[in-house]
Short mmCIF file of C-alpha atoms and ligand atoms in Angstrom, two decimals:
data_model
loop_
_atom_site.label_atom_id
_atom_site.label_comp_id
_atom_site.label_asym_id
_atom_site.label_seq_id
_atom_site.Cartn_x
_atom_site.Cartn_y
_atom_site.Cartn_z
CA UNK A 1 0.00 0.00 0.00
CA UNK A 2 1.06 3.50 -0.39
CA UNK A 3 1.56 5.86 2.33
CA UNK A 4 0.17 8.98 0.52
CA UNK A 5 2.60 11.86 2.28
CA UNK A 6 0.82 14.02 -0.90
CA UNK A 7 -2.55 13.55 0.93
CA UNK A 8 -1.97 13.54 4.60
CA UNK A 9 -0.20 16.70 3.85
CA UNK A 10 -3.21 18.19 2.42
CA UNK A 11 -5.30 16.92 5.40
CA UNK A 12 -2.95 18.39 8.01
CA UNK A 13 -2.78 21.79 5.90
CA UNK A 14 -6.95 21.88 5.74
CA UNK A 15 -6.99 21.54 9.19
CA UNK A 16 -4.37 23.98 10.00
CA UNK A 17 -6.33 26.42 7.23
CA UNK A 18 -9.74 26.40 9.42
CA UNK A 19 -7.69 26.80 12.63
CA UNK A 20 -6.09 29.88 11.19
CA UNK A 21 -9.46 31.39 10.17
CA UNK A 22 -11.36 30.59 13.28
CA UNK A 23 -8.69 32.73 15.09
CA UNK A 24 -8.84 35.58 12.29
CA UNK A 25 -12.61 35.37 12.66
CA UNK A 26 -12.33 35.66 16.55
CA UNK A 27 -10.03 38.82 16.19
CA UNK A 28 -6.58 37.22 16.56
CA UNK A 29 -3.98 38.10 14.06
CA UNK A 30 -2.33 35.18 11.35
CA UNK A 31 1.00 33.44 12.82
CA UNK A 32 3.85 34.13 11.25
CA UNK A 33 6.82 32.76 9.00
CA UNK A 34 9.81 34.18 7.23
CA UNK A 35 11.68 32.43 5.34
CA UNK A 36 15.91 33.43 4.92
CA UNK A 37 17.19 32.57 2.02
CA UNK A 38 20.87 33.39 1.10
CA UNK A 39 22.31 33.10 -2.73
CA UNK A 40 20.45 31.47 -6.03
CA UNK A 41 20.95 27.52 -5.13
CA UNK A 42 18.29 26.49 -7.63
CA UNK A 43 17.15 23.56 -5.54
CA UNK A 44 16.80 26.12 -2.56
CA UNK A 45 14.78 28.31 -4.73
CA UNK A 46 12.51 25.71 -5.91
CA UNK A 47 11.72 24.67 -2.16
CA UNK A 48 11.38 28.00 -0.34
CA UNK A 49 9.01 28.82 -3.08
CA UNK A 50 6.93 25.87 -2.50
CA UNK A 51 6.98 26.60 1.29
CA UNK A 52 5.14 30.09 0.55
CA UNK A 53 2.78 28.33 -1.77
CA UNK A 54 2.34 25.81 1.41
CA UNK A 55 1.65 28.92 3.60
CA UNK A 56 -0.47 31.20 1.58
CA UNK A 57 -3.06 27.94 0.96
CA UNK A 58 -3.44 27.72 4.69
CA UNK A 59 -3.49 31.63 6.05
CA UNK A 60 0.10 32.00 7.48
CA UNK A 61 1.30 35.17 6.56
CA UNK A 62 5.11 34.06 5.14
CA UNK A 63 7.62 36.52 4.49
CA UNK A 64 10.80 35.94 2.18
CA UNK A 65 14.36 37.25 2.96
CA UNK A 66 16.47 37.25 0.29
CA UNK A 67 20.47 37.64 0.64
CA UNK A 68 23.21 38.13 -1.94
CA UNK A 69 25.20 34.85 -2.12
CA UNK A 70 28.59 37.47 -0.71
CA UNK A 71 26.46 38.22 1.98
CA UNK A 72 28.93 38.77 5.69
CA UNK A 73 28.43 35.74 7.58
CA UNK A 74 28.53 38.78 10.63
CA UNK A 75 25.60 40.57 8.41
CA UNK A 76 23.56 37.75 8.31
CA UNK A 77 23.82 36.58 12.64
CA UNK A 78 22.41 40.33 12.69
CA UNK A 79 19.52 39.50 10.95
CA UNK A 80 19.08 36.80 12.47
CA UNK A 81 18.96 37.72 15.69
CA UNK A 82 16.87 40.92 14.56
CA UNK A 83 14.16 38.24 13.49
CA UNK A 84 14.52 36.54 17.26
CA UNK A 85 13.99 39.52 18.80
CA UNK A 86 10.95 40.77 16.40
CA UNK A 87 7.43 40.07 18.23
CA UNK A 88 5.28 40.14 14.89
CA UNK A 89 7.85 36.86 13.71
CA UNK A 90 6.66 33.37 15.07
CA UNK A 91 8.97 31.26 13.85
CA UNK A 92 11.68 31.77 11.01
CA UNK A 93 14.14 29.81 8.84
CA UNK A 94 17.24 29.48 7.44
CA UNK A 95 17.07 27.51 3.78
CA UNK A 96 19.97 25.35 3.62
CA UNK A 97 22.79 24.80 2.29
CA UNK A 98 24.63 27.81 2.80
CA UNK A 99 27.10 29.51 0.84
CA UNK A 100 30.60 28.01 1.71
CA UNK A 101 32.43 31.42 3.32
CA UNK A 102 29.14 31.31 6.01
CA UNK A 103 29.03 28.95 9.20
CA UNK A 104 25.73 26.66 9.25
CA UNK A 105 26.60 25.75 12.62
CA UNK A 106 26.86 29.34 14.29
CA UNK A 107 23.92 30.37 11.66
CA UNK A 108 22.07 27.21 13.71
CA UNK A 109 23.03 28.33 16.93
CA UNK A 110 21.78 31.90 16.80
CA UNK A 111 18.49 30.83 15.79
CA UNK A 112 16.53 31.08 19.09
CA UNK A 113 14.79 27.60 19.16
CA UNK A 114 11.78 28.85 20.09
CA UNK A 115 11.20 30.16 17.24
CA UNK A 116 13.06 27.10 15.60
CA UNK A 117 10.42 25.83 12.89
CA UNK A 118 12.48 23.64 11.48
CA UNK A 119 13.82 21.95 14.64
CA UNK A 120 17.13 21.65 13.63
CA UNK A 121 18.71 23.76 15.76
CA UNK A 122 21.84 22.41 18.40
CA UNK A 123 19.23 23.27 21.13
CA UNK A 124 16.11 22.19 19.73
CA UNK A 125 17.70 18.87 18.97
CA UNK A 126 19.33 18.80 22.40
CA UNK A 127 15.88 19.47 24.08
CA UNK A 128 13.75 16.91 22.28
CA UNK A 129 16.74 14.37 23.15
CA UNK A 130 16.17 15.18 26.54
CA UNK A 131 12.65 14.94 26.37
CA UNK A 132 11.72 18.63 26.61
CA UNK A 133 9.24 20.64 24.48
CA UNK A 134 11.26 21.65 21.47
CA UNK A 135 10.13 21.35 17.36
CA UNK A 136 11.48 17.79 16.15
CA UNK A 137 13.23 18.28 12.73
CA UNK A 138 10.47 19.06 10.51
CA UNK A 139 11.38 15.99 7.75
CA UNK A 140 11.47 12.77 10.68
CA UNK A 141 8.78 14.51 12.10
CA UNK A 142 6.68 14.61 8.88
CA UNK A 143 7.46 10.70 8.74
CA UNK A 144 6.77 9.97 12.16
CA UNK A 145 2.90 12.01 11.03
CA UNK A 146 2.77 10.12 8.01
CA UNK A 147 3.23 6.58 9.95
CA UNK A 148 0.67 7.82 12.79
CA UNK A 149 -1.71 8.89 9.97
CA UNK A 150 -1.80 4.80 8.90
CA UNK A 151 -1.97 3.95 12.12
CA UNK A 152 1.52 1.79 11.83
CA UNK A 153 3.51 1.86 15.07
CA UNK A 154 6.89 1.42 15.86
CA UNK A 155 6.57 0.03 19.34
CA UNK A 156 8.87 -2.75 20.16
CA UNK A 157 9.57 -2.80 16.01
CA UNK A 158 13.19 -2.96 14.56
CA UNK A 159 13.25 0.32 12.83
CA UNK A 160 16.68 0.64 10.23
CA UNK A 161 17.93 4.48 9.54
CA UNK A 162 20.16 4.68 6.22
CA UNK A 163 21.93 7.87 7.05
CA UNK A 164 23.43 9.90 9.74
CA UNK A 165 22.83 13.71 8.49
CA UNK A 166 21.79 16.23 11.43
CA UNK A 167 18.48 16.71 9.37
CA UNK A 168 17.17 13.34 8.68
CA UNK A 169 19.18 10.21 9.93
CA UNK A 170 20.20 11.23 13.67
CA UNK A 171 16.95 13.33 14.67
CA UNK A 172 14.86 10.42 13.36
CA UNK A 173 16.87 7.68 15.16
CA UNK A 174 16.30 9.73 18.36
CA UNK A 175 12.97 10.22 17.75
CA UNK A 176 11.90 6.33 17.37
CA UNK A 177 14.31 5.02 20.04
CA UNK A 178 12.58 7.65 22.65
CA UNK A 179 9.72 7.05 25.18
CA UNK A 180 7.00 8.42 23.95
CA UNK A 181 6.43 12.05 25.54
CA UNK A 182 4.46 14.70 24.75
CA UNK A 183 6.33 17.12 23.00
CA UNK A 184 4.22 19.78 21.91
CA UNK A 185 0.23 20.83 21.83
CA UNK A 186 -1.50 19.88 18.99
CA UNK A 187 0.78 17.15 17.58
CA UNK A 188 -0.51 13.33 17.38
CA UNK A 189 2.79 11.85 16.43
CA UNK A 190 4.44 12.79 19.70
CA UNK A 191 2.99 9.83 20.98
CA UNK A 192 5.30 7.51 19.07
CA UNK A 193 8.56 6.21 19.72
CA UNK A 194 9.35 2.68 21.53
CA UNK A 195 11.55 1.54 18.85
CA UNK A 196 14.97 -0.71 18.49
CA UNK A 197 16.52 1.46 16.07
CA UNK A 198 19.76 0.68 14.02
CA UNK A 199 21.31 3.41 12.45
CA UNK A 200 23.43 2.58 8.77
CA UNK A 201 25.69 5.11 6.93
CA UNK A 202 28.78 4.89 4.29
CA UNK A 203 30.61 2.81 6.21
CA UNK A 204 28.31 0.15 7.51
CA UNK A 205 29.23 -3.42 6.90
CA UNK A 206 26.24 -5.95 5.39
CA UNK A 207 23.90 -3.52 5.06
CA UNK A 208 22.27 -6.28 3.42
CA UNK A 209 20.93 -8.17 5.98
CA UNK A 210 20.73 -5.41 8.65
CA UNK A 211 18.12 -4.69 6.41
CA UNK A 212 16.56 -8.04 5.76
CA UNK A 213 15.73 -7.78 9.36
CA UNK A 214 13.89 -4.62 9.73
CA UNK A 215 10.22 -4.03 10.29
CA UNK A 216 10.63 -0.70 8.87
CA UNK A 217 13.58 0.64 7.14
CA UNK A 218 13.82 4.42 6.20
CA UNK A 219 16.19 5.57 3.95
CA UNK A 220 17.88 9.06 3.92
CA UNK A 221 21.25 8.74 2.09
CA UNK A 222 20.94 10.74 -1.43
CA UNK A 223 21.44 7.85 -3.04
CA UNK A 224 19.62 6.72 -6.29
CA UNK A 225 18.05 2.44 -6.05
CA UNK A 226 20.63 2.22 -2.90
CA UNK A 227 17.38 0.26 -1.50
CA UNK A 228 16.99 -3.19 -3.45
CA UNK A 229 14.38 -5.62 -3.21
CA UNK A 230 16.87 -8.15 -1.96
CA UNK A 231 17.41 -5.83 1.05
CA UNK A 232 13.83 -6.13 1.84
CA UNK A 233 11.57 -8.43 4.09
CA UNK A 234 8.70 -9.51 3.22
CA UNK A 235 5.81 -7.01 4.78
CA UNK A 236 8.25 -4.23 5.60
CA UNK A 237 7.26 -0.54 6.06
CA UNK A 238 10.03 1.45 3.63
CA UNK A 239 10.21 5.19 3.87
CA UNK A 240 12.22 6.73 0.98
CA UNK A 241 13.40 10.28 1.92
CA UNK A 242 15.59 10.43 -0.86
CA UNK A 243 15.37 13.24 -3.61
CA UNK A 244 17.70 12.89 -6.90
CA UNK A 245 17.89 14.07 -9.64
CA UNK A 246 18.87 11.71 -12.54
CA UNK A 247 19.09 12.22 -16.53
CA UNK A 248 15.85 12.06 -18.08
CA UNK A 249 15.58 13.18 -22.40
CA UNK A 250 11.97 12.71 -22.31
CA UNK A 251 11.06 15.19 -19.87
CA UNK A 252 10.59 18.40 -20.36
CA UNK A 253 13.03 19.68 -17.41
CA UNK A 254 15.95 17.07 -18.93
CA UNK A 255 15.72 15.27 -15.52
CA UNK A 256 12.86 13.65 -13.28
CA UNK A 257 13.16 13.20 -9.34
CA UNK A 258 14.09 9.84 -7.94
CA UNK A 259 13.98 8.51 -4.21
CA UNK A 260 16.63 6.03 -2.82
CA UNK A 261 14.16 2.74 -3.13
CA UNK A 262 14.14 0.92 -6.20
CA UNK A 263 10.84 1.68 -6.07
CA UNK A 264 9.09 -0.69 -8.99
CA UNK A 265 10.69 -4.02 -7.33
CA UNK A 266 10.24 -2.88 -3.54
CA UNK A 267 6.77 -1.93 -3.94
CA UNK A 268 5.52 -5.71 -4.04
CA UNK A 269 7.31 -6.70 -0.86
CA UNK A 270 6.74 -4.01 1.21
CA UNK A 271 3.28 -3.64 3.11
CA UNK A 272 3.62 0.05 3.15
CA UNK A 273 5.81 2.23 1.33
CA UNK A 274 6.39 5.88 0.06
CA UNK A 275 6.62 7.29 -3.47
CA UNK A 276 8.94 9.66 -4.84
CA UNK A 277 7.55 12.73 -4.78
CA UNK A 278 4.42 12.50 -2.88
CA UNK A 279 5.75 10.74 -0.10
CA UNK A 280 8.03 12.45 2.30
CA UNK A 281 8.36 15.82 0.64
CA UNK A 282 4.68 17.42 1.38
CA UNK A 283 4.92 16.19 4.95
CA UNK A 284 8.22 18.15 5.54
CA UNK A 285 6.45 21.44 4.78
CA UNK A 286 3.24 20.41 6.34
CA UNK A 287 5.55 20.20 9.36
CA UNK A 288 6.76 23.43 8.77
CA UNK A 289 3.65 24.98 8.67
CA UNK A 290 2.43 22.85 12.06
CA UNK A 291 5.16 23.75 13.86
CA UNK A 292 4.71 27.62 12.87
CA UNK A 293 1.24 27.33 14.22
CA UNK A 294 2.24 25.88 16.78
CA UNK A 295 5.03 28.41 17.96
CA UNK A 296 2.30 31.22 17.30
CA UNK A 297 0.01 29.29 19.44
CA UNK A 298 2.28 29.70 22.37
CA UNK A 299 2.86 33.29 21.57
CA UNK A 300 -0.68 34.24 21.04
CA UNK A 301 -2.59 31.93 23.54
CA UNK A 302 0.11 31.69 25.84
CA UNK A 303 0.41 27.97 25.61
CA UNK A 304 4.61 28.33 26.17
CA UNK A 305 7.48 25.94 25.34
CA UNK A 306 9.43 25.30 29.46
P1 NAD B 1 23.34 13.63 3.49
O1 NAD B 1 23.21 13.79 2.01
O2 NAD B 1 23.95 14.73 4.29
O3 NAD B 1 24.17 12.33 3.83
C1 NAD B 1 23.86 11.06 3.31
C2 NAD B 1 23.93 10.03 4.41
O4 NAD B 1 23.71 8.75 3.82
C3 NAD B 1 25.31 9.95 5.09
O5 NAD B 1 25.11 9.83 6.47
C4 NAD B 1 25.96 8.70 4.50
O6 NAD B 1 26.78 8.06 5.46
C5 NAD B 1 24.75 7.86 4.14
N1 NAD B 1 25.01 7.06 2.92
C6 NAD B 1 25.31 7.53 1.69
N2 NAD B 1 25.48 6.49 0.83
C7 NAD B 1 25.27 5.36 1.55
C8 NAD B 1 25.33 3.98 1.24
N3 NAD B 1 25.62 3.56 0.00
N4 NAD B 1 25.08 3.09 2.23
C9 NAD B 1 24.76 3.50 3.48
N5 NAD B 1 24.71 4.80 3.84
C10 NAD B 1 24.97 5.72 2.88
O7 NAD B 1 21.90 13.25 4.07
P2 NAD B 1 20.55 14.09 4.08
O8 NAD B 1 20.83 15.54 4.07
O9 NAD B 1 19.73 13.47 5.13
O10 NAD B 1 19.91 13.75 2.65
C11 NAD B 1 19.66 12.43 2.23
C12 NAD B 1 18.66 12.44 1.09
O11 NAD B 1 17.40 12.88 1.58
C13 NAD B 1 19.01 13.39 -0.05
O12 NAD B 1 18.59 12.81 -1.26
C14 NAD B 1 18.18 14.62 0.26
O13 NAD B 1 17.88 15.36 -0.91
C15 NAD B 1 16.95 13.98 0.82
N6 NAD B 1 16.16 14.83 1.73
C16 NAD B 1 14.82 14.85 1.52
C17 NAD B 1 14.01 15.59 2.37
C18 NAD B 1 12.54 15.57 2.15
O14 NAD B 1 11.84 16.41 2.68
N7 NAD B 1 12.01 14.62 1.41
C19 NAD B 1 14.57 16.33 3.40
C20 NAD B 1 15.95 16.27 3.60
C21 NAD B 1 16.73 15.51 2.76
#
């Protein structure tokens, strides 16, 4: 079966849209969002402008910063902290990756994580290790939705991570190997958790049959049909974050987007899995836009992170 990320995102963005105009309606203002964006990465462009799409649909009022790519790395903490500090901002973020001559890790760490949408900030990350109210990284936190919204649980279930970036692999590790705790108002999937979690990366040795023996297997490693069927069990849950490009002459763009599952020989084993696009990608940015609700929430109705 296929987990429908395209749909579930809609759902959760419907739901966020009558929220947002039963407040407007009661006199409140719209939360929120603004969106930095430094240089002309192409990919970046394409996804911060599918972000304000995402917001506009539901009501949040999203505001883009745009930066030279020679933009002072001492320039842009300024800002940065100027959007902490500014009361009519919920929740703001960075689009990465950066230019090289900038530090993502100091950019990170200015970001106060209150206001850390994203969740991917040293302390947000930190916090929801911890246990404490903090925004999970908005992609393993889109999963985590998108497995709650099919009612599959990863309780006591051998759960394999290809991947060990600080966006995907590591946050979602932590998140499934936690006790579930409730992290934050209005979110179902904080509930979930309980899991024996491996976690696979370059260097692993028989990946193979690490994977043979998951129950679910997600896959974040930015690499095209890295997931065979052979790698598979029989009745698996596969997640495919992966998004790559590959050569493509009869499209009209020259290339067409590929996950990291070989996709058309996985699909019969596996009992649930996601396509590429449609899977994991809306449920990122229906994340975003949860969490920016959610950060207004607390700043609005008073219903503050501890
Ligand atoms: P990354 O690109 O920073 O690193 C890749 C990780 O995969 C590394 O930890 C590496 O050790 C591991 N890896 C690479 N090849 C491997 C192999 N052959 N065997 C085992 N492990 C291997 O990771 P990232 O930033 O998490 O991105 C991974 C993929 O997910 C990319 O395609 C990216 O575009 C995509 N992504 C999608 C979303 C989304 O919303 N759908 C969000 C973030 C990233």
């Amino acid at each position: 079966m296929i987990l429908d990320g395209k749909k579930v995102a809609a759902e959760i963005r419907e739901k966020l849209r009558k929220s947002v105009a039963f407040n407007l309606a009661n006199g409140l203002r719209v939360p929120k969002l603004v969106i930095v964006l430094v240089g002309h990465n192409p990919a970046s462009e394409i996804y911060v402008a599918n972000k304000i799409k995402a917001c506009q649909e539901v009501g949040i009022d999203v505001e883009k910063i745009a930066f030279e790519e020679d933009i002072k790395e001492r320039r842009l903490l300024t800002e940065i902290r100027k959007l902490n500090n500014d009361q009519s901002v919920d929740g703001f973020i960075v689009q990465l990756p950066l230019p090289e001559h900038i530090s993502e890790s100091k950019v990170l760490t200015t970001i106060d994580f209150r206001k850390d949408v994203d969740g991917l900030t040293p302390m947000s990350m930190g916090r929801a290790i911890q246990g404490l109210p903090a925004f999970r990284s908005a992609t393993p936190a889109g999963i985590q939705e998108l497995l709650n919204a099919y009612n599959i649980s990863t309780e006591g279930k051998h759960v394999v991570v290809i991947g060990r970036s600080n966006i995907v692999g590591k946050p979602m590790a932590m998140m499934l190997m936690q006790r579930p705790y409730l992290s934050l108002p209005n979110m179902s999937a904080s509930s979930m958790g309980d899991a024996t979690v491996t976690v696979c990366h370059s260097k692993t040795r028989n990946l193979d049959a690490i994977c043979r023996s998951a129950d679910i297997i997600i896959v974040a490693a930015g690499s095209p049909k890295l997931l065979k069927a052979g790698m598979v069990k029989e009745g698996a849950v596969v997640i495919d974050v992966g998004i790559n490009r590959v050569d493509d002459a009869s499209s009209p763009r020259g290339y067409r987007l590929v996950g990291d599952v070989d996709f058309e020989n996985v699909v019969s084993k596996a009992s649930y899995i996601t396509p590429v696009p449609g899977g994991v990608g809306p449920m990122t940015i229906a994340m975003l836009l949860m969490h920016t609700y959610v950060a207004y929430n607390g700043r609005v109705l008073g219903l503050k992170m501890k």
